[in-house]
Short mmCIF file of C-alpha atoms and ligand atoms in Angstrom, two decimals:
data_model
loop_
_atom_site.label_atom_id
_atom_site.label_comp_id
_atom_site.label_asym_id
_atom_site.label_seq_id
_atom_site.Cartn_x
_atom_site.Cartn_y
_atom_site.Cartn_z
CA UNK A 1 -6.83 -63.48 -4.64
CA UNK A 2 -5.28 -60.11 -5.07
CA UNK A 3 -5.92 -57.66 -2.28
CA UNK A 4 -6.21 -54.09 -3.33
CA UNK A 5 -5.16 -51.45 -0.84
CA UNK A 6 -6.51 -48.02 -1.48
CA UNK A 7 -4.33 -45.24 -0.18
CA UNK A 8 -6.23 -42.11 0.63
CA UNK A 9 -4.73 -39.10 -1.08
CA UNK A 10 -4.43 -36.31 1.44
CA UNK A 11 -4.21 -32.94 -0.20
CA UNK A 12 -2.79 -30.39 2.17
CA UNK A 13 -4.46 -27.11 1.41
CA UNK A 14 -2.59 -24.00 2.42
CA UNK A 15 -4.47 -22.23 5.19
CA UNK A 16 -4.75 -18.52 5.86
CA UNK A 17 -3.58 -19.34 9.37
CA UNK A 18 -0.36 -21.03 8.30
CA UNK A 19 2.98 -19.27 8.49
CA UNK A 20 4.79 -17.68 5.56
CA UNK A 21 8.38 -16.57 5.05
CA UNK A 22 8.38 -13.04 3.61
CA UNK A 23 11.94 -11.96 2.99
CA UNK A 24 13.63 -12.14 6.37
CA UNK A 25 10.33 -12.14 8.28
CA UNK A 26 8.53 -15.25 9.45
CA UNK A 27 4.85 -14.28 9.36
CA UNK A 28 2.73 -16.33 11.79
CA UNK A 29 -0.29 -16.16 9.46
CA UNK A 30 -1.08 -15.00 5.94
CA UNK A 31 -3.31 -12.09 6.92
CA UNK A 32 -2.00 -8.64 6.07
CA UNK A 33 -3.53 -5.42 7.30
CA UNK A 34 -4.06 -3.22 4.23
CA UNK A 35 -2.60 0.26 4.17
CA UNK A 36 -5.25 2.73 5.36
CA UNK A 37 -4.91 6.48 5.66
CA UNK A 38 -6.43 7.59 8.97
CA UNK A 39 -5.22 11.21 9.18
CA UNK A 40 -4.14 11.18 12.83
CA UNK A 41 -0.58 12.42 12.19
CA UNK A 42 -0.89 16.03 13.37
CA UNK A 43 1.91 18.07 11.75
CA UNK A 44 2.72 15.02 9.55
CA UNK A 45 4.56 13.35 12.44
CA UNK A 46 3.56 9.91 13.80
CA UNK A 47 2.64 9.88 17.50
CA UNK A 48 1.70 7.74 20.51
CA UNK A 49 -1.91 7.45 19.34
CA UNK A 50 -0.74 5.83 16.10
CA UNK A 51 1.63 3.56 18.04
CA UNK A 52 -1.32 2.37 20.11
CA UNK A 53 -3.51 1.82 17.03
CA UNK A 54 -0.93 -0.26 15.17
CA UNK A 55 0.15 -2.25 18.22
CA UNK A 56 -3.49 -3.20 18.86
CA UNK A 57 -3.49 -4.84 15.41
CA UNK A 58 -0.08 -6.56 15.75
CA UNK A 59 -1.47 -10.10 15.46
CA UNK A 60 -1.77 -9.59 11.69
CA UNK A 61 0.90 -11.57 9.85
CA UNK A 62 2.07 -8.22 8.51
CA UNK A 63 0.88 -4.66 9.10
CA UNK A 64 1.22 -2.23 6.22
CA UNK A 65 0.88 1.34 7.45
CA UNK A 66 -1.17 4.15 6.01
CA UNK A 67 0.28 5.98 3.01
CA UNK A 68 3.31 7.96 4.24
CA UNK A 69 5.09 10.57 2.20
CA UNK A 70 8.79 10.30 1.39
CA UNK A 71 8.83 14.01 0.54
CA UNK A 72 7.35 17.36 1.63
CA UNK A 73 5.90 17.50 -1.91
CA UNK A 74 4.00 14.23 -1.38
CA UNK A 75 1.92 15.27 1.66
CA UNK A 76 -1.16 16.04 -0.41
CA UNK A 77 -3.76 15.03 2.18
CA UNK A 78 -4.45 16.61 5.56
CA UNK A 79 -2.64 15.07 8.54
CA UNK A 80 -0.91 12.20 6.76
CA UNK A 81 2.53 11.20 8.07
CA UNK A 82 5.84 11.72 6.36
CA UNK A 83 9.07 9.77 6.66
CA UNK A 84 12.00 11.96 5.74
CA UNK A 85 12.80 14.24 8.73
CA UNK A 86 14.48 13.28 12.04
CA UNK A 87 11.26 14.17 13.88
CA UNK A 88 9.27 11.78 11.68
CA UNK A 89 11.86 9.02 12.17
CA UNK A 90 11.48 9.47 15.93
CA UNK A 91 7.68 9.30 15.54
CA UNK A 92 7.87 6.09 13.51
CA UNK A 93 10.25 4.66 16.15
CA UNK A 94 7.35 4.92 18.66
CA UNK A 95 5.21 2.90 16.25
CA UNK A 96 7.78 0.21 15.41
CA UNK A 97 8.74 -0.27 19.07
CA UNK A 98 5.10 -0.64 20.12
CA UNK A 99 4.32 -3.09 17.30
CA UNK A 100 7.42 -5.20 17.97
CA UNK A 101 6.72 -5.21 21.72
CA UNK A 102 3.27 -6.60 20.86
CA UNK A 103 4.90 -9.33 18.71
CA UNK A 104 4.09 -7.82 15.29
CA UNK A 105 5.80 -6.98 12.01
CA UNK A 106 5.29 -3.71 10.10
CA UNK A 107 6.08 -2.27 6.67
CA UNK A 108 5.49 1.41 5.99
CA UNK A 109 3.68 2.33 2.78
CA UNK A 110 5.56 5.09 0.97
CA UNK A 111 2.97 7.20 -0.84
CA UNK A 112 3.86 10.32 -2.79
CA UNK A 113 0.53 11.91 -3.61
CA UNK A 114 1.77 13.78 -6.71
CA UNK A 115 -1.14 15.65 -8.29
CA UNK A 116 -3.67 14.36 -5.72
CA UNK A 117 -2.95 17.23 -3.37
CA UNK A 118 -3.83 20.74 -2.35
CA UNK A 119 -1.48 23.58 -1.31
CA UNK A 120 -3.46 23.97 1.97
CA UNK A 121 -2.34 20.47 2.95
CA UNK A 122 1.32 20.91 2.00
CA UNK A 123 4.04 22.21 4.34
CA UNK A 124 5.82 25.47 3.46
CA UNK A 125 7.83 24.94 0.26
CA UNK A 126 5.79 21.89 -0.75
CA UNK A 127 4.89 21.75 -4.46
CA UNK A 128 2.33 19.77 -6.43
CA UNK A 129 4.34 17.67 -8.87
CA UNK A 130 3.18 15.15 -11.46
CA UNK A 131 4.31 13.64 -14.77
CA UNK A 132 2.22 16.16 -16.74
CA UNK A 133 0.40 19.41 -16.07
CA UNK A 134 -3.01 17.71 -15.96
CA UNK A 135 -5.24 18.20 -12.91
CA UNK A 136 -6.73 15.20 -11.13
CA UNK A 137 -10.52 15.11 -11.35
CA UNK A 138 -12.67 16.00 -8.35
CA UNK A 139 -11.84 17.70 -5.08
CA UNK A 140 -9.46 17.42 -2.14
CA UNK A 141 -10.43 17.92 1.52
CA UNK A 142 -8.46 20.59 3.37
CA UNK A 143 -8.70 21.43 7.09
CA UNK A 144 -8.68 25.19 6.43
CA UNK A 145 -11.11 25.52 3.51
CA UNK A 146 -13.03 22.23 3.19
CA UNK A 147 -13.28 20.66 -0.26
CA UNK A 148 -11.20 22.32 -2.96
CA UNK A 149 -10.69 21.41 -6.63
CA UNK A 150 -7.39 19.67 -7.39
CA UNK A 151 -5.01 22.27 -8.83
CA UNK A 152 -3.07 21.80 -12.06
CA UNK A 153 0.28 20.25 -11.01
CA UNK A 154 3.72 21.22 -12.27
CA UNK A 155 5.03 18.76 -14.87
CA UNK A 156 8.21 17.30 -13.40
CA UNK A 157 11.55 18.01 -15.02
CA UNK A 158 14.05 15.15 -15.31
CA UNK A 159 15.95 16.67 -12.39
CA UNK A 160 12.75 16.70 -10.29
CA UNK A 161 12.10 13.06 -11.23
CA UNK A 162 15.60 12.10 -10.10
CA UNK A 163 15.09 14.05 -6.87
CA UNK A 164 11.81 12.22 -6.20
CA UNK A 165 13.50 8.85 -6.75
CA UNK A 166 16.24 9.87 -4.31
CA UNK A 167 13.55 10.85 -1.79
CA UNK A 168 12.02 7.35 -1.96
CA UNK A 169 15.47 5.81 -1.36
CA UNK A 170 16.18 8.20 1.54
CA UNK A 171 12.79 7.41 3.05
CA UNK A 172 13.41 3.66 2.75
CA UNK A 173 16.67 4.12 4.68
CA UNK A 174 14.82 6.21 7.28
CA UNK A 175 12.24 3.44 7.63
CA UNK A 176 14.95 1.02 8.67
CA UNK A 177 16.50 3.68 10.92
CA UNK A 178 13.08 3.99 12.58
CA UNK A 179 13.00 0.24 13.26
CA UNK A 180 10.32 -0.58 10.68
CA UNK A 181 10.66 -3.95 8.92
CA UNK A 182 10.42 -2.73 5.32
CA UNK A 183 8.61 -0.49 2.86
CA UNK A 184 5.76 -0.89 0.42
CA UNK A 185 6.00 1.53 -2.50
CA UNK A 186 2.50 2.82 -3.27
CA UNK A 187 2.22 2.22 -6.99
CA UNK A 188 -1.58 2.07 -6.94
CA UNK A 189 -4.75 4.16 -6.62
CA UNK A 190 -3.73 7.14 -8.72
CA UNK A 191 -0.80 8.54 -6.69
CA UNK A 192 2.56 9.61 -8.12
CA UNK A 193 3.96 6.21 -9.11
CA UNK A 194 0.70 5.22 -10.80
CA UNK A 195 0.47 8.70 -12.33
CA UNK A 196 3.56 7.72 -14.32
CA UNK A 197 2.20 4.27 -15.21
CA UNK A 198 -1.11 5.62 -16.44
CA UNK A 199 -1.92 7.43 -19.68
CA UNK A 200 -4.58 9.63 -18.00
CA UNK A 201 -2.11 11.64 -15.91
CA UNK A 202 1.05 10.78 -17.89
CA UNK A 203 1.05 12.54 -21.24
CA UNK A 204 4.83 12.80 -21.52
CA UNK A 205 6.58 12.10 -24.76
CA UNK A 206 10.09 11.76 -23.26
CA UNK A 207 11.73 8.68 -21.73
CA UNK A 208 9.25 8.67 -18.81
CA UNK A 209 6.09 8.23 -20.88
CA UNK A 210 4.37 7.06 -24.02
CA UNK A 211 5.83 3.54 -24.45
CA UNK A 212 5.47 0.65 -22.02
CA UNK A 213 9.12 0.90 -20.84
CA UNK A 214 8.76 4.69 -20.63
CA UNK A 215 5.61 4.55 -18.49
CA UNK A 216 7.09 1.83 -16.26
CA UNK A 217 10.45 3.58 -15.88
CA UNK A 218 9.65 5.75 -12.84
CA UNK A 219 8.16 2.82 -10.91
CA UNK A 220 11.17 0.66 -11.76
CA UNK A 221 13.68 3.36 -10.88
CA UNK A 222 11.93 4.02 -7.55
CA UNK A 223 11.94 0.30 -6.77
CA UNK A 224 15.59 -0.09 -7.80
CA UNK A 225 16.61 2.87 -5.61
CA UNK A 226 14.68 1.55 -2.60
CA UNK A 227 16.05 -1.97 -3.11
CA UNK A 228 19.61 -0.66 -3.44
CA UNK A 229 19.03 1.27 -0.21
CA UNK A 230 17.62 -1.48 2.04
CA UNK A 231 17.54 -4.78 0.12
CA UNK A 232 14.89 -6.41 -2.07
CA UNK A 233 13.66 -8.62 0.76
CA UNK A 234 12.42 -5.48 2.52
CA UNK A 235 10.72 -3.76 -0.44
CA UNK A 236 7.30 -4.55 -1.91
CA UNK A 237 4.99 -2.61 -4.21
CA UNK A 238 1.24 -2.07 -4.39
CA UNK A 239 -0.34 -1.98 -7.86
CA UNK A 240 -3.90 -1.45 -9.07
CA UNK A 241 -4.15 -2.54 -12.69
CA UNK A 242 -7.52 -1.49 -14.15
CA UNK A 243 -8.10 0.79 -11.14
CA UNK A 244 -10.10 3.92 -11.79
CA UNK A 245 -9.19 6.07 -8.80
CA UNK A 246 -8.07 9.69 -9.16
CA UNK A 247 -8.42 9.77 -12.94
CA UNK A 248 -6.58 6.56 -13.83
CA UNK A 249 -7.74 5.03 -17.12
CA UNK A 250 -7.41 1.70 -18.89
CA UNK A 251 -5.77 1.68 -22.33
CA UNK A 252 -4.87 -0.92 -24.94
CA UNK A 253 -1.47 -1.53 -23.32
CA UNK A 254 -2.52 -1.72 -19.66
CA UNK A 255 -2.17 -5.49 -19.33
CA UNK A 256 1.14 -5.60 -21.21
CA UNK A 257 2.47 -2.75 -19.05
CA UNK A 258 1.74 -4.60 -15.80
CA UNK A 259 3.22 -7.85 -17.13
CA UNK A 260 6.37 -5.94 -18.13
CA UNK A 261 6.49 -4.49 -14.63
CA UNK A 262 6.07 -7.90 -12.99
CA UNK A 263 9.00 -9.28 -14.99
CA UNK A 264 11.20 -6.28 -14.14
CA UNK A 265 10.24 -6.51 -10.46
CA UNK A 266 11.29 -10.15 -10.44
CA UNK A 267 14.68 -9.18 -11.88
CA UNK A 268 15.04 -6.50 -9.20
CA UNK A 269 14.27 -9.07 -6.49
CA UNK A 270 11.30 -7.24 -4.96
CA UNK A 271 9.81 -9.00 -1.93
CA UNK A 272 6.20 -8.83 -3.06
CA UNK A 273 3.56 -7.34 -5.28
CA UNK A 274 0.31 -6.35 -3.60
CA UNK A 275 -2.45 -6.28 -6.16
CA UNK A 276 -5.51 -4.21 -5.33
CA UNK A 277 -8.90 -5.13 -6.65
CA UNK A 278 -11.21 -2.26 -5.84
CA UNK A 279 -14.33 -3.86 -7.25
CA UNK A 280 -15.69 -3.80 -3.68
CA UNK A 281 -15.27 0.00 -3.74
CA UNK A 282 -16.87 0.61 -7.12
CA UNK A 283 -13.85 0.28 -9.46
CA UNK A 284 -13.64 -2.28 -12.24
CA UNK A 285 -11.94 -5.58 -11.32
CA UNK A 286 -8.67 -6.44 -13.04
CA UNK A 287 -9.45 -9.32 -15.43
CA UNK A 288 -8.87 -12.79 -13.87
CA UNK A 289 -6.52 -13.66 -16.73
CA UNK A 290 -4.32 -10.66 -15.92
CA UNK A 291 -4.28 -11.50 -12.21
CA UNK A 292 -3.23 -15.08 -13.03
CA UNK A 293 -0.59 -13.90 -15.52
CA UNK A 294 0.84 -11.46 -12.96
CA UNK A 295 0.94 -14.24 -10.39
CA UNK A 296 2.78 -16.48 -12.88
CA UNK A 297 5.29 -13.88 -14.05
CA UNK A 298 6.27 -12.39 -10.67
CA UNK A 299 8.49 -14.73 -8.70
CA UNK A 300 8.29 -13.04 -5.28
CA UNK A 301 5.34 -13.17 -2.90
CA UNK A 302 1.87 -12.14 -4.06
CA UNK A 303 -0.61 -10.32 -1.81
CA UNK A 304 -4.28 -10.35 -2.79
CA UNK A 305 -6.54 -7.55 -1.60
CA UNK A 306 -9.94 -5.93 -1.86
CA UNK A 307 -13.30 -7.00 -0.43
CA UNK A 308 -12.09 -10.21 1.20
CA UNK A 309 -13.95 -12.20 3.80
CA UNK A 310 -12.71 -15.38 5.45
CA UNK A 311 -14.26 -17.83 2.98
CA UNK A 312 -12.95 -16.09 -0.12
CA UNK A 313 -9.52 -15.56 1.44
CA UNK A 314 -9.22 -19.23 2.41
CA UNK A 315 -10.39 -20.33 -1.04
CA UNK A 316 -8.00 -18.04 -2.92
CA UNK A 317 -4.99 -18.99 -0.79
CA UNK A 318 -5.85 -22.69 -1.08
CA UNK A 319 -6.16 -22.27 -4.87
CA UNK A 320 -2.71 -20.63 -4.96
CA UNK A 321 -4.05 -17.33 -6.34
CA UNK A 322 -1.86 -15.51 -3.81
CA UNK A 323 0.40 -16.19 -0.84
CA UNK A 324 -1.11 -13.61 1.50
CA UNK A 325 -4.45 -11.78 1.73
CA UNK A 326 -4.81 -8.17 2.84
CA UNK A 327 -7.89 -7.03 4.74
CA UNK A 328 -8.57 -3.31 5.07
CA UNK A 329 -11.91 -2.14 6.46
CA UNK A 330 -12.43 -5.25 8.64
CA UNK A 331 -9.32 -4.29 10.67
CA UNK A 332 -10.66 -0.83 11.54
CA UNK A 333 -13.24 -1.87 14.14
CA UNK A 334 -11.80 -5.33 14.88
CA UNK A 335 -8.22 -4.88 16.12
CA UNK A 336 -7.91 -8.61 16.80
CA UNK A 337 -9.28 -9.55 13.40
CA UNK A 338 -7.07 -12.64 13.11
CA UNK A 339 -8.60 -14.19 16.25
CA UNK A 340 -12.10 -13.23 15.15
CA UNK A 341 -11.63 -14.85 11.74
CA UNK A 342 -10.24 -17.96 13.44
CA UNK A 343 -13.20 -18.32 15.78
CA UNK A 344 -15.87 -17.06 13.40
CA UNK A 345 -16.84 -14.26 15.81
CA UNK A 346 -19.09 -11.51 14.44
CA UNK A 347 -17.27 -8.48 13.04
CA UNK A 348 -18.07 -4.88 13.96
CA UNK A 349 -18.46 -2.27 11.20
CA UNK A 350 -16.35 0.90 11.26
CA UNK A 351 -17.95 4.31 11.69
CA UNK A 352 -17.48 6.08 8.34
CA UNK A 353 -17.76 9.52 9.99
CA UNK A 354 -14.62 8.82 12.05
CA UNK A 355 -12.31 7.45 9.37
CA UNK A 356 -10.25 10.60 8.90
CA UNK A 357 -11.01 12.66 12.02
CA UNK A 358 -8.23 13.51 14.46
CA UNK A 359 -8.22 11.78 17.84
CA UNK A 360 -8.80 8.36 19.37
CA UNK A 361 -12.53 8.12 18.69
CA UNK A 362 -13.31 5.52 16.01
CA UNK A 363 -9.59 4.80 15.79
CA UNK A 364 -7.89 3.29 18.83
CA UNK A 365 -10.97 3.01 21.07
CA UNK A 366 -12.49 -0.17 19.59
CA UNK A 367 -12.82 -3.03 22.10
CA UNK A 368 -9.94 -5.50 22.02
CA UNK A 369 -12.13 -8.60 21.92
C1 FMN B 1 -10.13 4.59 5.32
C2 FMN B 1 -9.34 3.99 4.19
C3 FMN B 1 -8.08 4.50 3.89
C4 FMN B 1 -7.32 3.92 2.86
N1 FMN B 1 -6.04 4.38 2.64
C5 FMN B 1 -5.23 3.72 1.79
C6 FMN B 1 -3.85 4.07 1.69
O1 FMN B 1 -3.32 4.95 2.39
N2 FMN B 1 -3.09 3.36 0.82
C7 FMN B 1 -3.62 2.36 0.04
O2 FMN B 1 -2.90 1.73 -0.75
N3 FMN B 1 -4.92 2.01 0.11
C8 FMN B 1 -5.72 2.65 0.99
N4 FMN B 1 -7.03 2.24 1.13
C9 FMN B 1 -7.52 1.07 0.39
C10 FMN B 1 -7.36 -0.19 1.25
O3 FMN B 1 -5.99 -0.50 1.46
C11 FMN B 1 -8.03 -1.42 0.61
O4 FMN B 1 -7.41 -1.70 -0.63
C12 FMN B 1 -9.53 -1.21 0.42
O5 FMN B 1 -10.12 -0.77 1.63
C13 FMN B 1 -10.22 -2.49 -0.06
O6 FMN B 1 -9.97 -3.54 0.84
P1 FMN B 1 -11.08 -3.99 1.94
O7 FMN B 1 -12.29 -4.39 1.14
O8 FMN B 1 -10.43 -5.15 2.64
O9 FMN B 1 -11.32 -2.83 2.82
C14 FMN B 1 -7.83 2.83 2.11
C15 FMN B 1 -9.11 2.35 2.40
C16 FMN B 1 -9.86 2.91 3.43
C17 FMN B 1 -11.21 2.31 3.75
#
């Protein structure tokens, strides 16, 4: 008689609660807090209130801060922080110290708003700059005059483009000086970097537009400058292919553009790409085939984001669609989101009226349960 022994095949599925090495950081779990503008930086300088808010959320594998301008010209929204002046570095030092004391890790998102701006929100000398002199659709909130139409921006000269790239590099160095763990370049959602990628706002016919390499050039030069400044293991980028925010459009070369970018970002040694799917906020989803092709062609880490709950996040990580999953809105009213997801506790909803208001209410006053 022949005895047949059956060996059970144990497939180890990657869990959202398993650790992940991101550059030089060991993340204790694969949950990222998405960048979220909260408009609490009075005078564009981070403060104790923000330090409290981020430190309350330090159990995330990685925190990515709200969009933060590398330049006085990129402060298009009311009360968003900057990261270029000594005062701002000191403000961010409060945040990084508080987050590290609470055991967390934090990247700052560098967001230059470009044409999505209003002069009322800019500091003295701030200018509205963009690839082309084409106004963003819709309006911008200002503290002094409420909603105002987006003005027509100044089309950037090559010298102004080079200056903006230098500002990103300077800001990346300041991030490290402030004790932050790295930077995420905001290349999504219709702000300056995406304004160059996208044929809605970018109507240039020079070397920064028109062709795929031309459209991708600003993003690549910003990434190269930031990576040269602080190292590829501390620089990621957020992208929103097929996004429709702030006048971004899809064209026949959109998918090829993003695949070109993914290949170039691999060559540069970027730490991660963070791909936004804003279907949960009314934008079209990037096609699944593009998401899979981006995942295959970029060799660094891949962060999924947009409309995730626990089940979908676990399924997508287990299926290898991404290494990490970013949660945005669920972190607002649930500072200890990681624990809540682990135990299946009910989640609180944020108060939409208090998303962008100054002060602690609806911001740092949520129960820490
Ligand atoms: C209040 C608020 C502010 C946001 N600010 C930013 C931002 O500064 N930078 C950014 O890349 N995305 C920003 N987003 C988009 C989020 O990062 C995220 O992609 C979006 O909320 C979808 O993810 P969710 O379904 O997990 O919330 C913001 C979203 C919200 C709700």
